[in-house]
Amino acid sequence: MDFQFSREQDEFRQEVRDFLKGELPEHWMNGELYSYATEDEEDWALQKQLSLKLGGKGWLSMWWPKEYGGQERSRVDYGIFREESFYYGGRGYDAVGGQFVAPTLLGHGSEEQKRNLLPSIAKGEVFWCEFLSEPDAGSDMASLNTRAVADGDYYIVNGQKAWDTNAHHAGWSILLARTDTNVPKHKGLSMFVVDKHSPGISLVPRYNLVGERAWSDVFFDDVKVPKENLIGGENKGWQVVLTTLNNERSIVYWLGTCRRNFDNLLDFVKENETLRNNPVIQNKIASLATEIQTARLLSYHTLWRQDNGLDISYQVSMEKTYIDRLLIHLTDAIPEILGLYGQIGKGSLKWAPFDGSLESASLMLPSWRLANGSDEIEKIVVATLGLGLAR
Amino acid sequence: MDYSLNEEQEMLKTAARDFLVKECPVSLVRDMEQDEKRYSEDLWHKTAALGWAGLLFPEEYGGSGGSFQDLAVLLEEMGRALMPGPFLHTVILCGMAIMEAGTEEQKRQFLPGIARGDSVMSLAITESSASYRPEDIAVRAIPDKDAYIISGIKLFVPYAHIADYLICAARTGKDGKDGITLFLVDRSSAGLTCTLLDSMAADGQCEVGFDKVRVPKENILGKLDDGWGLVETSLKVGAIAECTLMLGASDRMMELTLDFVKERVAYGSPIGRFQVVQHQCVDMAIDVEAARHITHQAVWAFSQKLPCVMEVSMAKALVSESCDRVCRQGCHLHGALGFTEMHDTQLYFRRVKAAAFTFGDTAYHQQIVARQLGL
C-alpha cells in the first residue's frame, strides 16, 4: 500500500496550479460549475486560446499512446490534471473530448479514425459534445429513437437529442442512433462521430435554473453522416457507449469542483468569529473534509485500477455514487454556513460571497447526481455487476 | 500510489482467515460472551504460536519485527471473525507503549511474555468522566519512599479481570496534561479490585478500584509527569485499530446480508431482486468501500511514521458512522430476525456499535479534524 503521490506527481500538480493561476483572470477562479456554458464570445475566445495552451502542454492526452499524440503517462497523472483544472472551473478544458470521447475512440475506433480524430483533441483544437440522451430516452438510453438509415456511402440521421452539454461550442460530437429496429433495443444501436456543422443539425438552447446555457436540444433533419464515421461497427453501439459511460463515471474532476467550493466555505467560516467558534459548524466542515478525502481515495482507486488493467465496471459506479452523496452534503452546508448571503448571486457582486459561485452551486450541484448516470442507475450497476443481485 | 497489499500480506491475510474460520467460529464467539473470562485461553495461545502476538516486536524481544501494516491485515481478519480477547489491548496498546517508552529492563520483562502468549495486559485510562481528555484523569499517585500509592477508580478498562499487569494513567503532578504518569501495575497488588461490567460488546470491560495500591518507582513507564504523550499515541493507535476491526466486521456483515437477500423469498421472488432492497445493499457496500480506503490510508500513514493526526481522525470519524450504519442496515434487511439473539447479525451490530465510540466517536474526531483545518 502507498497512498502518497510520487514527488513527480506532486510537482506536476503544482505545475498545473501555477499555470492556471497565471492564465486565469481572478474572477474565473471560483470553480463555477458551468464555465463552458458562457454565451459571451470574448469569454469563449479566451477559453479556446487556453485550450490550445493546455494541448501544447500535453495535458489533454496524458495517458494515450504516443502514436496518437499522447504522452503515455498514467491515468492517475491525467486525474491530477483533471482535478486541478476543475478546481478553477475547468476553463478551456474540453472534458467531453478528453475524458469521454478519446477513451471511446481509443477503445473502439479504427486505426484511421484514431489517427484522424485524436491529434486535434490532444492539441486542444476541437471541442466535443455527446448526442446520446433523448427527450424520451434518458436513464433508459437503449430505448432511443433517433434513426440512422444506410444510404450508399452515408447514413441519413433523423431525430432529436437532449441535454447536450457544450453543444453550442462544439465542433464535433459522438452520436448514438438506431440502425436496426428489428432486434432487441440494445442490439440495434450504432455509434458515430458527427461534424456538428453538418447541414440539417439545429440547436435549441436549454437554460438551467440559474440562467446558464448548460445544455442544448439538438434536432437532426436528414443529416448525412459518412459511413466511415461509424465507430465499432454497425449495431455495436451499446458496447461502445458502455466504454463512454464508464469513463464519464470516473469522476475525479468533480472532486476539484467540490474542493474549490469547500475551500470557499472554509474561508468564509474562518473569517466569521461566530461561525469559527461554533462546534456544530466546525464538525460540519470536518465532516465535509473527511468525505472529500474519502471521495478522493475512491476516485484515484479507479484510476489506479485502470492503470493496472483491472476491472472498473462497478467500482466506477461506487465512486460516482459516493460523490453524489458528497454533492448533497456540500449543497446542504452552503446555506447553513452562508446564511442570508447564501442567496446572493453573481448579479449582485457587491454582496455575493465568492462572486456568487456558492449560490449557484447550492442550486445546481444537486443536478450533478443525474449527470453521467443518475445515482439510481449507478446503484443498479453496482447491485448487478458488483453484488451479484439479479435484476 | 498503490492500493494493493504486498505478496506477504496477501499470504498473511489468507492464512489468518483460514485459521480463524476453523479456530474462531461464531459458536466460540457466543460461548465466550457467557464465559467469565470473556476469551479463550486456548485460542490466545494458538494465535501467539502463529507469531501474531509478537509480530510487531523486534526479534530480541521475542518478536518478528513486522510492520503495523502487517498487523492491520491481521486485525481486519480478527474483526471479521469477531475474535474475542485482549489482543488489541495487550499487544498493540500496551506492547507498543512499552516498546516506545519502556526501559531495557521493562522491555525484557514484558515483551517476550506477550509474544509467547503468556501475558495479558490492559491500558487503564478512562474514568467515570468517560472522557479521553487529560484534565479528566483524577486517579492519584502519591510518592511514598521507593514507591507510589495509587488511589481512585478506573472505568471501561477492557479485560482487566484477566490481566497480569495494567498500565495505569495517574495524576502525579499539576492539573492538565503535564501532571500525568503511566505506571505498570501488577494486577494482583493488594488493594486492587476488578468488577466485570455488563458492556454491549461483551468485551470484558471492568471497573478497576485502586485502594492505596503500592507500585514500586521502577514501574513508571516513561517519564514522571510526562505520560500524556504516550496516552495520546495509544489513543491514536487504538482509533486506527478500532477502524480496522469495524471494517473487518462490516465486510462480513455485508456478505451475510447479501447471502440472506438472495435466499429469502417474498412475493414469490428473492427479496434481493427488489430494487428497494438492492439500493440498500449498494449503500452498505459503498459505506464499506469508503471505510476501507480511509482506514487503509490511516494504517499506511501511521505505519510509515508520517504525521497522521488528520488521517486517523478522518478515518475514525467516518468509519464509526459508516460501519455502524452498515451493521444496522444489515440487521434491518434480515427483518426482525436481525434483531434476535439467535441470529448472528446482532453479534456484529453490537461490536461495531461499541467500537464506534471507543477511542473517540465521530464528533470527537471531527473536532480534531476541525482543529487541523485551522478552526
PDB file of C-alpha atoms in Angstrom, chain A residues 7-207:
ATOM      1  CA  ARG A   7       7.300  13.500  -5.969  1.00  0.00           C
ATOM      2  CA  GLU A   8       6.923  13.945  -9.737  1.00  0.00           C
ATOM      3  CA  GLN A   9       3.142  13.817  -9.365  1.00  0.00           C
ATOM      4  CA  ASP A  10       3.171  16.399  -6.575  1.00  0.00           C
ATOM      5  CA  GLU A  11       5.348  18.625  -8.717  1.00  0.00           C
ATOM      6  CA  PHE A  12       3.053  18.124 -11.683  1.00  0.00           C
ATOM      7  CA  ARG A  13       0.013  19.118  -9.602  1.00  0.00           C
ATOM      8  CA  GLN A  14       1.816  22.264  -8.553  1.00  0.00           C
ATOM      9  CA  GLU A  15       2.792  22.978 -12.148  1.00  0.00           C
ATOM     10  CA  VAL A  16      -0.856  22.768 -13.255  1.00  0.00           C
ATOM     11  CA  ARG A  17      -1.951  25.041 -10.406  1.00  0.00           C
ATOM     12  CA  ASP A  18       0.736  27.603 -11.131  1.00  0.00           C
ATOM     13  CA  PHE A  19      -0.044  27.571 -14.828  1.00  0.00           C
ATOM     14  CA  LEU A  20      -3.769  28.099 -14.286  1.00  0.00           C
ATOM     15  CA  LYS A  21      -3.170  30.836 -11.712  1.00  0.00           C
ATOM     16  CA  GLY A  22      -1.016  32.584 -14.280  1.00  0.00           C
ATOM     17  CA  GLU A  23      -3.540  32.222 -17.089  1.00  0.00           C
ATOM     18  CA  LEU A  24      -6.916  32.760 -15.475  1.00  0.00           C
ATOM     19  CA  PRO A  25      -8.361  36.164 -14.610  1.00  0.00           C
ATOM     20  CA  GLU A  26      -9.223  36.442 -10.894  1.00  0.00           C
ATOM     21  CA  HIS A  27     -12.997  36.261 -11.443  1.00  0.00           C
ATOM     22  CA  TRP A  28     -12.621  32.973 -13.316  1.00  0.00           C
ATOM     23  CA  MET A  29     -11.109  31.157 -10.401  1.00  0.00           C
ATOM     24  CA  ASN A  30     -14.077  30.394  -8.176  1.00  0.00           C
ATOM     25  CA  GLY A  31     -14.664  26.946  -9.560  1.00  0.00           C
ATOM     26  CA  GLU A  32     -18.005  27.711 -11.176  1.00  0.00           C
ATOM     27  CA  LEU A  33     -19.961  24.692 -12.297  1.00  0.00           C
ATOM     28  CA  TYR A  34     -20.736  25.773 -15.853  1.00  0.00           C
ATOM     29  CA  SER A  35     -17.837  27.747 -17.270  1.00  0.00           C
ATOM     30  CA  TYR A  36     -18.397  26.230 -20.720  1.00  0.00           C
ATOM     31  CA  ALA A  37     -22.000  27.442 -20.742  1.00  0.00           C
ATOM     32  CA  THR A  38     -20.943  31.006 -21.451  1.00  0.00           C
ATOM     33  CA  GLU A  39     -22.597  32.835 -24.343  1.00  0.00           C
ATOM     34  CA  ASP A  40     -20.129  35.691 -24.123  1.00  0.00           C
ATOM     35  CA  GLU A  41     -17.962  35.487 -27.227  1.00  0.00           C
ATOM     36  CA  GLU A  42     -14.964  37.157 -25.664  1.00  0.00           C
ATOM     37  CA  ASP A  43     -15.073  34.713 -22.747  1.00  0.00           C
ATOM     38  CA  TRP A  44     -15.279  31.738 -25.080  1.00  0.00           C
ATOM     39  CA  ALA A  45     -12.477  33.053 -27.318  1.00  0.00           C
ATOM     40  CA  LEU A  46     -10.240  33.183 -24.237  1.00  0.00           C
ATOM     41  CA  GLN A  47     -11.218  29.652 -23.280  1.00  0.00           C
ATOM     42  CA  LYS A  48     -10.370  28.435 -26.792  1.00  0.00           C
ATOM     43  CA  GLN A  49      -6.944  30.064 -26.534  1.00  0.00           C
ATOM     44  CA  LEU A  50      -6.431  28.424 -23.167  1.00  0.00           C
ATOM     45  CA  SER A  51      -7.431  25.070 -24.650  1.00  0.00           C
ATOM     46  CA  LEU A  52      -4.616  25.337 -27.201  1.00  0.00           C
ATOM     47  CA  LYS A  53      -2.160  26.090 -24.410  1.00  0.00           C
ATOM     48  CA  LEU A  54      -3.359  23.080 -22.403  1.00  0.00           C
ATOM     49  CA  GLY A  55      -2.911  20.993 -25.544  1.00  0.00           C
ATOM     50  CA  GLY A  56       0.552  22.453 -26.049  1.00  0.00           C
ATOM     51  CA  LYS A  57       1.472  21.272 -22.551  1.00  0.00           C
ATOM     52  CA  GLY A  58       0.401  17.747 -23.488  1.00  0.00           C
ATOM     53  CA  TRP A  59      -2.100  17.657 -20.614  1.00  0.00           C
ATOM     54  CA  LEU A  60      -5.148  16.716 -22.685  1.00  0.00           C
ATOM     55  CA  SER A  61      -3.702  13.412 -23.848  1.00  0.00           C
ATOM     56  CA  MET A  62      -1.511  12.339 -20.961  1.00  0.00           C
ATOM     57  CA  TRP A  63      -2.311   8.636 -20.809  1.00  0.00           C
ATOM     58  CA  TRP A  64      -2.737   7.890 -24.514  1.00  0.00           C
ATOM     59  CA  PRO A  65      -0.251   6.045 -26.719  1.00  0.00           C
ATOM     60  CA  LYS A  66       2.348   8.338 -28.257  1.00  0.00           C
ATOM     61  CA  GLU A  67       1.324   7.452 -31.817  1.00  0.00           C
ATOM     62  CA  TYR A  68      -1.944   9.390 -31.410  1.00  0.00           C
ATOM     63  CA  GLY A  69      -0.356  12.407 -29.806  1.00  0.00           C
ATOM     64  CA  GLY A  70      -0.348  11.078 -26.242  1.00  0.00           C
ATOM     65  CA  GLN A  71       2.302  11.126 -23.525  1.00  0.00           C
ATOM     66  CA  GLU A  72       1.943   7.529 -22.277  1.00  0.00           C
ATOM     67  CA  ARG A  73       1.728   8.701 -18.697  1.00  0.00           C
ATOM     68  CA  SER A  74      -0.740   7.199 -16.263  1.00  0.00           C
ATOM     69  CA  ARG A  75      -4.458   7.729 -15.748  1.00  0.00           C
ATOM     70  CA  VAL A  76      -3.563   8.866 -12.254  1.00  0.00           C
ATOM     71  CA  ASP A  77      -1.393  11.634 -13.746  1.00  0.00           C
ATOM     72  CA  TYR A  78      -4.226  12.692 -16.035  1.00  0.00           C
ATOM     73  CA  GLY A  79      -6.540  12.577 -12.998  1.00  0.00           C
ATOM     74  CA  ILE A  80      -4.331  15.125 -11.284  1.00  0.00           C
ATOM     75  CA  PHE A  81      -4.731  17.476 -14.231  1.00  0.00           C
ATOM     76  CA  ARG A  82      -8.499  16.904 -14.368  1.00  0.00           C
ATOM     77  CA  GLU A  83      -8.880  17.555 -10.648  1.00  0.00           C
ATOM     78  CA  GLU A  84      -6.821  20.736 -10.656  1.00  0.00           C
ATOM     79  CA  SER A  85      -8.438  22.057 -13.831  1.00  0.00           C
ATOM     80  CA  PHE A  86     -11.887  21.789 -12.296  1.00  0.00           C
ATOM     81  CA  TYR A  87     -10.678  23.326  -9.057  1.00  0.00           C
ATOM     82  CA  TYR A  88     -10.605  26.521 -11.113  1.00  0.00           C
ATOM     83  CA  GLY A  89     -13.818  25.792 -13.020  1.00  0.00           C
ATOM     84  CA  GLY A  90     -12.427  23.679 -15.854  1.00  0.00           C
ATOM     85  CA  ARG A  91     -11.943  26.754 -18.019  1.00  0.00           C
ATOM     86  CA  GLY A  92     -10.807  25.964 -21.537  1.00  0.00           C
ATOM     87  CA  TYR A  93     -10.655  22.248 -20.794  1.00  0.00           C
ATOM     88  CA  ASP A  94     -12.815  20.097 -23.066  1.00  0.00           C
ATOM     89  CA  ALA A  95     -13.716  17.400 -20.586  1.00  0.00           C
ATOM     90  CA  VAL A  96     -16.094  15.766 -23.074  1.00  0.00           C
ATOM     91  CA  GLY A  97     -13.420  15.351 -25.734  1.00  0.00           C
ATOM     92  CA  GLY A  98     -10.600  14.375 -23.412  1.00  0.00           C
ATOM     93  CA  GLN A  99     -12.402  12.222 -20.879  1.00  0.00           C
ATOM     94  CA  PHE A 100     -15.324  10.664 -22.739  1.00  0.00           C
ATOM     95  CA  VAL A 101     -14.696  10.726 -26.479  1.00  0.00           C
ATOM     96  CA  ALA A 102     -10.974   9.974 -26.512  1.00  0.00           C
ATOM     97  CA  PRO A 103     -11.221   6.723 -24.498  1.00  0.00           C
ATOM     98  CA  THR A 104     -14.190   5.719 -26.663  1.00  0.00           C
ATOM     99  CA  LEU A 105     -12.141   6.206 -29.821  1.00  0.00           C
ATOM    100  CA  LEU A 106      -9.094   4.522 -28.302  1.00  0.00           C
ATOM    101  CA  GLY A 107     -11.228   1.562 -27.309  1.00  0.00           C
ATOM    102  CA  HIS A 108     -13.372   1.128 -30.399  1.00  0.00           C
ATOM    103  CA  GLY A 109     -12.168   3.393 -33.218  1.00  0.00           C
ATOM    104  CA  SER A 110     -10.463   2.153 -36.373  1.00  0.00           C
ATOM    105  CA  GLU A 111      -6.810   2.966 -36.888  1.00  0.00           C
ATOM    106  CA  GLU A 112      -7.802   5.641 -39.387  1.00  0.00           C
ATOM    107  CA  GLN A 113     -10.362   7.197 -37.024  1.00  0.00           C
ATOM    108  CA  LYS A 114      -7.832   7.328 -34.217  1.00  0.00           C
ATOM    109  CA  ARG A 115      -5.226   8.953 -36.462  1.00  0.00           C
ATOM    110  CA  ASN A 116      -7.736  11.439 -37.843  1.00  0.00           C
ATOM    111  CA  LEU A 117      -9.568  12.460 -34.697  1.00  0.00           C
ATOM    112  CA  LEU A 118      -7.311  12.081 -31.683  1.00  0.00           C
ATOM    113  CA  PRO A 119      -4.478  14.521 -32.511  1.00  0.00           C
ATOM    114  CA  SER A 120      -6.842  17.503 -32.648  1.00  0.00           C
ATOM    115  CA  ILE A 121      -8.238  16.574 -29.222  1.00  0.00           C
ATOM    116  CA  ALA A 122      -4.681  16.296 -27.919  1.00  0.00           C
ATOM    117  CA  LYS A 123      -3.839  19.742 -29.277  1.00  0.00           C
ATOM    118  CA  GLY A 124      -6.982  21.314 -27.855  1.00  0.00           C
ATOM    119  CA  GLU A 125      -8.132  22.433 -31.300  1.00  0.00           C
ATOM    120  CA  VAL A 126     -11.609  20.920 -31.318  1.00  0.00           C
ATOM    121  CA  PHE A 127     -14.332  20.838 -28.664  1.00  0.00           C
ATOM    122  CA  TRP A 128     -16.660  17.869 -28.499  1.00  0.00           C
ATOM    123  CA  CYS A 129     -20.160  17.126 -27.291  1.00  0.00           C
ATOM    124  CA  GLU A 130     -22.290  13.996 -26.993  1.00  0.00           C
ATOM    125  CA  PHE A 131     -25.581  13.247 -28.732  1.00  0.00           C
ATOM    126  CA  LEU A 132     -26.752  10.389 -26.525  1.00  0.00           C
ATOM    127  CA  SER A 133     -29.850  11.155 -24.412  1.00  0.00           C
ATOM    128  CA  GLU A 134     -33.189  11.970 -25.934  1.00  0.00           C
ATOM    129  CA  PRO A 135     -36.360  13.524 -24.565  1.00  0.00           C
ATOM    130  CA  ASP A 136     -37.796  10.021 -24.110  1.00  0.00           C
ATOM    131  CA  ALA A 137     -34.551   8.133 -23.502  1.00  0.00           C
ATOM    132  CA  GLY A 138     -32.521   9.233 -20.510  1.00  0.00           C
ATOM    133  CA  SER A 139     -31.603   6.544 -17.998  1.00  0.00           C
ATOM    134  CA  ASP A 140     -33.153   4.003 -20.359  1.00  0.00           C
ATOM    135  CA  MET A 141     -30.816   5.098 -23.111  1.00  0.00           C
ATOM    136  CA  ALA A 142     -31.187   1.941 -25.182  1.00  0.00           C
ATOM    137  CA  SER A 143     -34.782   2.858 -25.937  1.00  0.00           C
ATOM    138  CA  LEU A 144     -33.689   5.869 -28.001  1.00  0.00           C
ATOM    139  CA  ASN A 145     -35.487   6.643 -31.255  1.00  0.00           C
ATOM    140  CA  THR A 146     -33.113   8.709 -33.391  1.00  0.00           C
ATOM    141  CA  ARG A 147     -32.713   6.732 -36.632  1.00  0.00           C
ATOM    142  CA  ALA A 148     -29.656   6.313 -38.823  1.00  0.00           C
ATOM    143  CA  VAL A 149     -30.546   4.664 -42.131  1.00  0.00           C
ATOM    144  CA  ALA A 150     -27.842   3.441 -44.505  1.00  0.00           C
ATOM    145  CA  ASP A 151     -27.956   5.067 -47.931  1.00  0.00           C
ATOM    146  CA  GLY A 152     -24.981   4.496 -50.238  1.00  0.00           C
ATOM    147  CA  ASP A 153     -21.835   5.909 -48.632  1.00  0.00           C
ATOM    148  CA  TYR A 154     -23.846   7.628 -45.917  1.00  0.00           C
ATOM    149  CA  TYR A 155     -26.240   7.161 -43.058  1.00  0.00           C
ATOM    150  CA  ILE A 156     -29.172   9.542 -43.026  1.00  0.00           C
ATOM    151  CA  VAL A 157     -29.989  10.636 -39.474  1.00  0.00           C
ATOM    152  CA  ASN A 158     -33.345  11.907 -38.227  1.00  0.00           C
ATOM    153  CA  GLY A 159     -34.475  12.547 -34.682  1.00  0.00           C
ATOM    154  CA  GLN A 160     -33.907  14.637 -31.560  1.00  0.00           C
ATOM    155  CA  LYS A 161     -31.248  14.575 -28.873  1.00  0.00           C
ATOM    156  CA  ALA A 162     -31.426  16.288 -25.475  1.00  0.00           C
ATOM    157  CA  TRP A 163     -29.263  17.518 -22.596  1.00  0.00           C
ATOM    158  CA  ASP A 164     -26.276  18.092 -24.835  1.00  0.00           C
ATOM    159  CA  THR A 165     -23.559  19.733 -22.800  1.00  0.00           C
ATOM    160  CA  ASN A 166     -21.471  22.304 -24.646  1.00  0.00           C
ATOM    161  CA  ALA A 167     -23.160  21.601 -27.998  1.00  0.00           C
ATOM    162  CA  HIS A 168     -23.187  25.318 -28.813  1.00  0.00           C
ATOM    163  CA  HIS A 169     -19.379  25.477 -28.745  1.00  0.00           C
ATOM    164  CA  ALA A 170     -18.541  22.006 -30.039  1.00  0.00           C
ATOM    165  CA  GLY A 171     -17.158  21.266 -33.473  1.00  0.00           C
ATOM    166  CA  TRP A 172     -17.709  17.508 -33.318  1.00  0.00           C
ATOM    167  CA  SER A 173     -19.916  15.074 -31.491  1.00  0.00           C
ATOM    168  CA  ILE A 174     -20.413  11.404 -30.904  1.00  0.00           C
ATOM    169  CA  LEU A 175     -23.902  10.206 -31.799  1.00  0.00           C
ATOM    170  CA  LEU A 176     -25.744   7.082 -30.702  1.00  0.00           C
ATOM    171  CA  ALA A 177     -28.553   6.198 -33.104  1.00  0.00           C
ATOM    172  CA  ARG A 178     -30.774   3.283 -34.013  1.00  0.00           C
ATOM    173  CA  THR A 179     -29.661   1.375 -37.095  1.00  0.00           C
ATOM    174  CA  ASP A 180     -31.859  -1.707 -36.705  1.00  0.00           C
ATOM    175  CA  THR A 181     -35.439  -1.703 -35.440  1.00  0.00           C
ATOM    176  CA  ASN A 182     -35.988  -5.441 -35.775  1.00  0.00           C
ATOM    177  CA  VAL A 183     -33.751  -6.620 -32.929  1.00  0.00           C
ATOM    178  CA  PRO A 184     -33.891  -6.145 -29.146  1.00  0.00           C
ATOM    179  CA  LYS A 185     -33.317  -2.493 -28.315  1.00  0.00           C
ATOM    180  CA  HIS A 186     -29.685  -2.830 -27.124  1.00  0.00           C
ATOM    181  CA  LYS A 187     -28.702  -4.661 -30.286  1.00  0.00           C
ATOM    182  CA  GLY A 188     -29.859  -2.164 -32.872  1.00  0.00           C
ATOM    183  CA  LEU A 189     -27.722   0.831 -31.894  1.00  0.00           C
ATOM    184  CA  SER A 190     -24.650   2.272 -33.588  1.00  0.00           C
ATOM    185  CA  MET A 191     -22.151   4.924 -32.564  1.00  0.00           C
ATOM    186  CA  PHE A 192     -20.945   7.623 -34.949  1.00  0.00           C
ATOM    187  CA  VAL A 193     -18.788  10.684 -34.925  1.00  0.00           C
ATOM    188  CA  VAL A 194     -20.543  13.668 -36.437  1.00  0.00           C
ATOM    189  CA  ASP A 195     -19.395  17.049 -37.656  1.00  0.00           C
ATOM    190  CA  LYS A 196     -21.699  19.309 -35.680  1.00  0.00           C
ATOM    191  CA  HIS A 197     -21.849  21.790 -38.519  1.00  0.00           C
ATOM    192  CA  SER A 198     -23.315  19.199 -40.895  1.00  0.00           C
ATOM    193  CA  PRO A 199     -26.358  20.523 -42.781  1.00  0.00           C
ATOM    194  CA  GLY A 200     -29.610  19.542 -41.068  1.00  0.00           C
ATOM    195  CA  ILE A 201     -28.362  19.836 -37.451  1.00  0.00           C
ATOM    196  CA  SER A 202     -30.034  22.611 -35.454  1.00  0.00           C
ATOM    197  CA  LEU A 203     -29.760  23.586 -31.808  1.00  0.00           C
ATOM    198  CA  VAL A 204     -32.234  24.976 -29.297  1.00  0.00           C
ATOM    199  CA  PRO A 205     -30.714  26.268 -26.067  1.00  0.00           C
ATOM    200  CA  ARG A 206     -31.722  24.874 -22.675  1.00  0.00           C
ATOM    201  CA  TYR A 207     -31.041  27.161 -19.740  1.00  0.00           C
TER     202      TYR A 207
END
